[in-house]
């Protein structure tokens, strides 16, 4: 049986697996966590190459968890994966409450959305086809504001600041002004409605350039809806105490705002704790071959930090 999640090609799969192999290939039992389980691509690759591994797999997307359960059931690794439906910011507490293992040899994060989330128009992440303006990774959590809640209720200035800060969009003020004008006629409910307003906010000669005019505004809303930057900066410091001696944290990010957080969190931690050593002075980038095969990988950056043996 093929699951929709198999459409997602894992980014920097080899690098993620090799880092674990380099550090732990002689260990009898490797314990790790993938805090962004998604389609399970990284987890299954790790298990295939290092079958003596036990992994906690975390995702806040109900679809990822449903698909993951089925995939795990029909795999040889049923006893070796514990799937956890939660925001990863809660993982450190969940892990210590479970009291199953003392610590972790590796922790992996592959941030952002999966192809499954992006390609499923009902989820509202994409403007390529019409869908509800939602963008919640955890669409069962009614306490999370959707993208349409934000677009229809935020003050013009707050909207402009959000689009500027999270989308690095130069035309944020004009876009926010046009959104506010348009929503006075009728609230925004779908992705295409928003795409059209953003498109028309661009000067005519720039509308057909790449990236599409709506790209930055959609990125900004997605980051705001899922509080993507906050949860990353909140969780990283909570992960170091979970590491076994020799344990590694590897994080793949997809845009400069996220990468900056990872870079500075690692730097600060290494400065304060001489047991923590950054293994990637510069971020590791995907190979040209990978980018050719999977254009989604083009903006990926991988950073790794290690807890050295005391
Ligand atoms: C890029 S995909 C991961 C793909 C996965 N590495 C693979 O190879 O199949 C990112 C996944 O992380 C999940 N995710 C993102 N932020 C999260 C958070 N704060 N808490 C839990 N899951 C999160 C998303 O729902 C998505 O399924």
Short mmCIF file of C-alpha atoms and ligand atoms in Angstrom, two decimals:
data_model
loop_
_atom_site.label_atom_id
_atom_site.label_comp_id
_atom_site.label_asym_id
_atom_site.label_seq_id
_atom_site.Cartn_x
_atom_site.Cartn_y
_atom_site.Cartn_z
CA UNK A 1 0.00 0.00 0.00
CA UNK A 2 1.33 3.48 -0.74
CA UNK A 3 0.55 6.35 1.56
CA UNK A 4 0.24 9.92 0.41
CA UNK A 5 3.10 10.74 2.74
CA UNK A 6 5.44 8.82 0.48
CA UNK A 7 5.27 11.78 -1.89
CA UNK A 8 7.50 13.60 0.57
CA UNK A 9 11.18 13.10 -0.29
CA UNK A 10 13.26 13.38 2.87
CA UNK A 11 15.79 16.19 2.70
CA UNK A 12 19.49 15.42 3.45
CA UNK A 13 18.60 11.85 4.30
CA UNK A 14 22.17 10.58 3.82
CA UNK A 15 23.71 13.31 5.97
CA UNK A 16 21.23 12.68 8.80
CA UNK A 17 21.87 8.92 8.78
CA UNK A 18 25.66 9.23 8.35
CA UNK A 19 25.96 11.58 11.34
CA UNK A 20 24.28 8.98 13.52
CA UNK A 21 26.40 6.18 12.06
CA UNK A 22 29.62 8.14 12.55
CA UNK A 23 28.86 8.66 16.20
CA UNK A 24 27.16 5.43 17.26
CA UNK A 25 27.79 2.54 14.86
CA UNK A 26 29.45 0.49 17.60
CA UNK A 27 26.70 0.99 20.19
CA UNK A 28 24.50 -2.02 21.01
CA UNK A 29 21.31 0.01 21.34
CA UNK A 30 20.90 3.52 19.97
CA UNK A 31 18.08 5.64 21.39
CA UNK A 32 16.92 8.66 19.44
CA UNK A 33 14.09 11.04 18.71
CA UNK A 34 12.82 12.57 15.49
CA UNK A 35 10.78 15.57 16.56
CA UNK A 36 9.38 16.14 13.06
CA UNK A 37 8.26 12.64 12.06
CA UNK A 38 6.27 13.76 8.96
CA UNK A 39 6.16 10.83 6.53
CA UNK A 40 8.71 8.96 8.65
CA UNK A 41 11.32 9.17 5.88
CA UNK A 42 14.23 9.95 8.17
CA UNK A 43 13.09 7.53 10.88
CA UNK A 44 12.75 4.57 8.53
CA UNK A 45 16.06 5.37 6.82
CA UNK A 46 17.79 5.39 10.21
CA UNK A 47 16.16 2.10 11.21
CA UNK A 48 17.05 0.45 7.90
CA UNK A 49 20.71 1.34 8.25
CA UNK A 50 20.96 1.03 12.03
CA UNK A 51 18.44 -1.66 13.00
CA UNK A 52 19.63 -1.56 16.62
CA UNK A 53 17.83 1.76 17.13
CA UNK A 54 14.76 2.78 19.15
CA UNK A 55 13.13 6.06 18.05
CA UNK A 56 10.56 8.43 19.50
CA UNK A 57 8.73 10.05 16.58
CA UNK A 58 6.87 13.30 17.27
CA UNK A 59 4.48 15.23 15.06
CA UNK A 60 1.66 17.69 15.73
CA UNK A 61 -0.13 16.91 12.48
CA UNK A 62 -2.98 14.41 12.99
CA UNK A 63 -2.57 13.13 9.41
CA UNK A 64 1.15 12.47 9.92
CA UNK A 65 0.32 10.45 13.05
CA UNK A 66 -2.47 8.43 11.34
CA UNK A 67 -0.26 7.64 8.36
CA UNK A 68 2.69 6.93 10.64
CA UNK A 69 0.68 4.38 12.66
CA UNK A 70 -0.25 2.47 9.50
CA UNK A 71 3.24 2.59 8.13
CA UNK A 72 4.77 1.40 11.41
CA UNK A 73 2.21 -1.45 11.72
CA UNK A 74 3.16 -2.82 8.31
CA UNK A 75 6.92 -2.46 8.92
CA UNK A 76 9.43 -4.70 10.69
CA UNK A 77 9.99 -1.92 13.28
CA UNK A 78 6.72 -2.08 15.25
CA UNK A 79 8.53 -2.47 18.56
CA UNK A 80 11.11 0.19 17.84
CA UNK A 81 9.11 3.35 17.23
CA UNK A 82 7.02 5.27 19.72
CA UNK A 83 4.82 7.77 17.94
CA UNK A 84 3.81 10.87 19.90
CA UNK A 85 1.08 13.27 18.75
CA UNK A 86 2.20 16.60 20.15
CA UNK A 87 3.92 19.87 19.47
CA UNK A 88 7.62 19.12 19.84
CA UNK A 89 7.96 21.89 22.39
CA UNK A 90 6.28 19.45 24.84
CA UNK A 91 8.61 16.56 24.04
CA UNK A 92 11.20 17.11 26.81
CA UNK A 93 8.47 16.82 29.45
CA UNK A 94 6.77 13.86 27.73
CA UNK A 95 10.12 12.05 27.47
CA UNK A 96 10.97 12.47 31.14
CA UNK A 97 7.42 11.57 32.25
CA UNK A 98 7.55 8.35 30.21
CA UNK A 99 10.68 7.27 32.14
CA UNK A 100 11.48 4.68 29.47
CA UNK A 101 15.03 5.76 28.74
CA UNK A 102 17.57 7.83 30.63
CA UNK A 103 18.73 9.90 27.67
CA UNK A 104 18.99 10.17 23.91
CA UNK A 105 21.85 9.54 21.49
CA UNK A 106 20.37 11.66 18.74
CA UNK A 107 17.63 14.23 18.26
CA UNK A 108 16.63 15.23 14.75
CA UNK A 109 14.47 18.13 13.58
CA UNK A 110 13.58 18.69 9.93
CA UNK A 111 11.61 21.91 10.25
CA UNK A 112 8.75 23.37 8.27
CA UNK A 113 5.95 21.69 6.37
CA UNK A 114 5.94 18.37 4.53
CA UNK A 115 5.00 17.99 0.86
CA UNK A 116 1.87 16.25 2.09
CA UNK A 117 0.76 19.35 4.01
CA UNK A 118 1.72 21.66 1.18
CA UNK A 119 0.13 19.65 -1.62
CA UNK A 120 -3.16 18.96 0.14
CA UNK A 121 -5.15 22.05 -0.77
CA UNK A 122 -7.69 21.49 2.03
CA UNK A 123 -4.89 22.37 4.46
CA UNK A 124 -4.59 25.88 3.05
CA UNK A 125 -0.78 26.13 2.91
CA UNK A 126 -0.64 26.72 -0.82
CA UNK A 127 -2.13 29.20 -3.26
CA UNK A 128 -1.65 26.93 -6.26
CA UNK A 129 -5.26 25.72 -5.96
CA UNK A 130 -8.13 26.97 -3.90
CA UNK A 131 -8.55 25.76 -0.34
CA UNK A 132 -9.69 27.07 3.05
CA UNK A 133 -7.27 29.65 4.46
CA UNK A 134 -6.25 27.48 7.41
CA UNK A 135 -2.49 26.61 7.62
CA UNK A 136 -2.64 24.94 11.06
CA UNK A 137 -0.30 21.95 11.22
CA UNK A 138 -2.47 20.71 14.07
CA UNK A 139 -5.86 21.34 12.48
CA UNK A 140 -7.63 19.64 15.39
CA UNK A 141 -6.50 22.33 17.80
CA UNK A 142 -9.32 24.88 17.86
CA UNK A 143 -7.34 27.21 20.10
CA UNK A 144 -4.87 27.94 17.32
CA UNK A 145 -5.82 30.91 15.12
CA UNK A 146 -6.09 30.00 11.45
CA UNK A 147 -4.58 32.10 8.68
CA UNK A 148 -8.04 33.48 7.89
CA UNK A 149 -8.52 34.46 11.58
CA UNK A 150 -5.31 36.49 11.36
CA UNK A 151 -6.02 38.03 7.97
CA UNK A 152 -9.57 39.00 8.94
CA UNK A 153 -8.97 40.33 12.45
CA UNK A 154 -5.48 41.79 12.86
CA UNK A 155 -5.05 45.58 12.75
CA UNK A 156 -3.50 46.78 9.50
CA UNK A 157 -0.22 47.72 11.19
CA UNK A 158 0.11 44.36 12.96
CA UNK A 159 -0.61 42.56 9.72
CA UNK A 160 2.02 44.61 7.89
CA UNK A 161 4.59 43.94 10.64
CA UNK A 162 3.85 40.22 10.59
CA UNK A 163 4.20 40.00 6.79
CA UNK A 164 7.44 42.00 6.96
CA UNK A 165 8.96 40.11 9.88
CA UNK A 166 8.12 36.53 8.94
CA UNK A 167 7.93 36.91 5.16
CA UNK A 168 10.72 39.49 4.73
CA UNK A 169 8.28 41.08 2.26
CA UNK A 170 9.20 44.64 1.17
CA UNK A 171 5.64 45.40 0.07
CA UNK A 172 4.14 44.38 3.43
CA UNK A 173 2.48 47.77 4.06
CA UNK A 174 0.77 47.89 0.70
CA UNK A 175 -0.36 44.27 1.01
CA UNK A 176 -1.77 44.84 4.52
CA UNK A 177 -3.60 47.97 3.33
CA UNK A 178 -5.16 46.10 0.42
CA UNK A 179 -6.15 43.18 2.65
CA UNK A 180 -7.89 45.53 5.08
CA UNK A 181 -9.74 47.29 2.25
CA UNK A 182 -10.83 44.02 0.67
CA UNK A 183 -11.96 42.35 3.89
CA UNK A 184 -14.29 45.29 4.59
CA UNK A 185 -16.33 44.02 1.61
CA UNK A 186 -16.09 40.32 2.53
CA UNK A 187 -13.82 38.33 4.86
CA UNK A 188 -11.06 36.22 3.32
CA UNK A 189 -11.97 32.55 3.44
CA UNK A 190 -9.83 30.89 0.79
CA UNK A 191 -6.23 30.77 -0.36
CA UNK A 192 -7.05 32.02 -3.86
CA UNK A 193 -8.85 35.08 -2.48
CA UNK A 194 -5.74 36.06 -0.54
CA UNK A 195 -3.42 35.19 -3.42
CA UNK A 196 -5.33 37.51 -5.72
CA UNK A 197 -5.13 40.47 -3.31
CA UNK A 198 -1.39 39.97 -2.77
CA UNK A 199 -0.83 39.53 -6.52
CA UNK A 200 -2.62 42.80 -7.26
CA UNK A 201 -0.61 44.58 -4.55
CA UNK A 202 2.52 44.06 -6.65
CA UNK A 203 3.33 46.52 -9.45
CA UNK A 204 2.15 45.04 -12.77
CA UNK A 205 5.70 44.57 -14.11
CA UNK A 206 6.69 42.44 -11.10
CA UNK A 207 3.61 40.24 -10.90
CA UNK A 208 4.88 37.48 -13.15
CA UNK A 209 8.38 37.24 -11.71
CA UNK A 210 9.60 34.37 -9.53
CA UNK A 211 9.02 33.69 -6.71
CA UNK A 212 5.28 34.20 -7.05
CA UNK A 213 4.19 37.45 -5.30
CA UNK A 214 2.17 35.50 -2.71
CA UNK A 215 5.09 33.30 -1.60
CA UNK A 216 6.39 35.59 1.15
CA UNK A 217 2.96 36.50 2.54
CA UNK A 218 1.96 32.84 2.71
CA UNK A 219 5.26 31.96 4.43
CA UNK A 220 4.68 34.73 6.97
CA UNK A 221 1.17 33.55 7.79
CA UNK A 222 2.24 29.93 8.09
CA UNK A 223 5.04 30.88 10.51
CA UNK A 224 2.64 33.02 12.56
CA UNK A 225 -0.17 30.43 12.68
CA UNK A 226 2.15 27.67 13.87
CA UNK A 227 4.38 29.96 15.97
CA UNK A 228 7.19 28.25 14.14
CA UNK A 229 10.06 30.48 15.29
CA UNK A 230 8.92 30.61 18.92
CA UNK A 231 8.68 26.85 19.32
CA UNK A 232 12.09 26.29 17.76
CA UNK A 233 13.81 28.80 20.02
CA UNK A 234 11.89 27.52 23.05
CA UNK A 235 12.66 23.84 22.49
CA UNK A 236 16.38 23.89 21.63
CA UNK A 237 17.65 24.75 25.16
CA UNK A 238 15.38 22.05 26.60
CA UNK A 239 16.98 19.40 24.40
CA UNK A 240 20.59 19.54 25.66
CA UNK A 241 19.78 17.99 29.06
CA UNK A 242 18.18 15.03 27.27
CA UNK A 243 21.41 14.06 25.50
CA UNK A 244 23.52 11.08 26.54
CA UNK A 245 27.29 11.63 26.52
CA UNK A 246 28.28 11.70 22.87
CA UNK A 247 24.69 12.55 21.85
CA UNK A 248 23.96 14.82 18.88
CA UNK A 249 21.21 17.26 17.89
CA UNK A 250 20.82 17.80 14.15
CA UNK A 251 18.50 20.44 12.78
CA UNK A 252 17.54 21.13 9.17
CA UNK A 253 16.03 24.57 8.57
CA UNK A 254 14.58 26.03 5.39
CA UNK A 255 14.77 29.79 5.71
CA UNK A 256 17.16 32.34 7.12
CA UNK A 257 14.93 33.33 10.06
CA UNK A 258 14.88 29.76 11.33
CA UNK A 259 18.55 29.09 10.56
CA UNK A 260 19.57 32.19 12.51
CA UNK A 261 17.75 30.86 15.59
CA UNK A 262 19.45 27.47 15.34
CA UNK A 263 22.87 29.03 14.75
CA UNK A 264 22.67 31.39 17.74
CA UNK A 265 21.06 28.86 20.09
CA UNK A 266 23.92 26.45 19.37
CA UNK A 267 26.56 29.20 19.73
CA UNK A 268 25.16 30.42 23.04
CA UNK A 269 24.92 26.89 24.40
CA UNK A 270 28.48 26.00 23.36
CA UNK A 271 29.75 29.20 25.00
CA UNK A 272 28.02 28.42 28.29
CA UNK A 273 28.68 24.69 28.46
CA UNK A 274 32.07 23.29 27.43
CA UNK A 275 30.52 19.85 27.07
CA UNK A 276 28.61 21.10 24.02
CA UNK A 277 30.57 21.30 20.77
CA UNK A 278 29.27 22.59 17.43
CA UNK A 279 30.17 20.08 14.70
CA UNK A 280 29.15 22.36 11.81
CA UNK A 281 31.07 25.67 11.88
CA UNK A 282 29.26 26.43 8.62
CA UNK A 283 25.91 24.77 7.90
CA UNK A 284 26.00 21.65 5.73
CA UNK A 285 24.12 22.16 2.46
CA UNK A 286 22.49 19.55 0.23
CA UNK A 287 24.50 18.32 -2.75
CA UNK A 288 23.71 19.64 -6.24
CA UNK A 289 22.44 16.17 -7.17
CA UNK A 290 19.97 16.24 -4.29
CA UNK A 291 18.74 19.71 -5.29
CA UNK A 292 18.26 18.54 -8.88
CA UNK A 293 16.23 15.55 -7.70
CA UNK A 294 14.30 17.46 -5.05
CA UNK A 295 14.07 21.24 -5.57
CA UNK A 296 12.48 21.58 -2.09
CA UNK A 297 15.96 20.82 -0.70
CA UNK A 298 17.55 23.93 -2.25
CA UNK A 299 17.19 26.15 0.79
CA UNK A 300 17.98 23.49 3.42
CA UNK A 301 20.75 24.03 5.97
CA UNK A 302 21.85 21.40 8.45
CA UNK A 303 23.52 22.26 11.77
CA UNK A 304 24.76 19.74 14.33
CA UNK A 305 25.82 20.06 17.97
CA UNK A 306 27.30 17.30 20.14
CA UNK A 307 27.53 16.65 23.85
CA UNK A 308 31.10 15.51 24.26
CA UNK A 309 32.02 12.88 26.83
CA UNK A 310 32.98 14.34 30.20
C1 LIG B 1 9.58 18.64 6.75
S1 LIG B 1 8.42 17.62 7.52
C2 LIG B 1 9.38 16.27 8.13
C3 LIG B 1 9.59 15.16 7.15
C4 LIG B 1 10.28 13.96 7.71
N1 LIG B 1 11.61 14.29 8.20
C5 LIG B 1 10.37 12.87 6.66
O1 LIG B 1 11.50 12.54 6.27
O2 LIG B 1 9.34 12.35 6.25
C6 LIG B 1 8.06 18.48 8.98
C7 LIG B 1 7.06 17.79 9.87
O3 LIG B 1 7.24 18.34 11.17
C8 LIG B 1 6.00 18.61 11.73
N2 LIG B 1 6.18 19.73 12.63
C9 LIG B 1 6.59 20.98 12.32
N3 LIG B 1 6.63 21.75 13.42
C10 LIG B 1 6.24 20.96 14.47
C11 LIG B 1 6.08 21.17 15.87
N4 LIG B 1 6.31 22.36 16.42
N5 LIG B 1 5.70 20.13 16.62
C12 LIG B 1 5.47 18.91 16.07
N6 LIG B 1 5.58 18.66 14.76
C13 LIG B 1 5.98 19.66 13.96
C14 LIG B 1 5.08 18.92 10.58
O4 LIG B 1 3.74 18.65 10.93
C15 LIG B 1 5.62 18.00 9.48
O5 LIG B 1 4.93 16.79 9.45
#
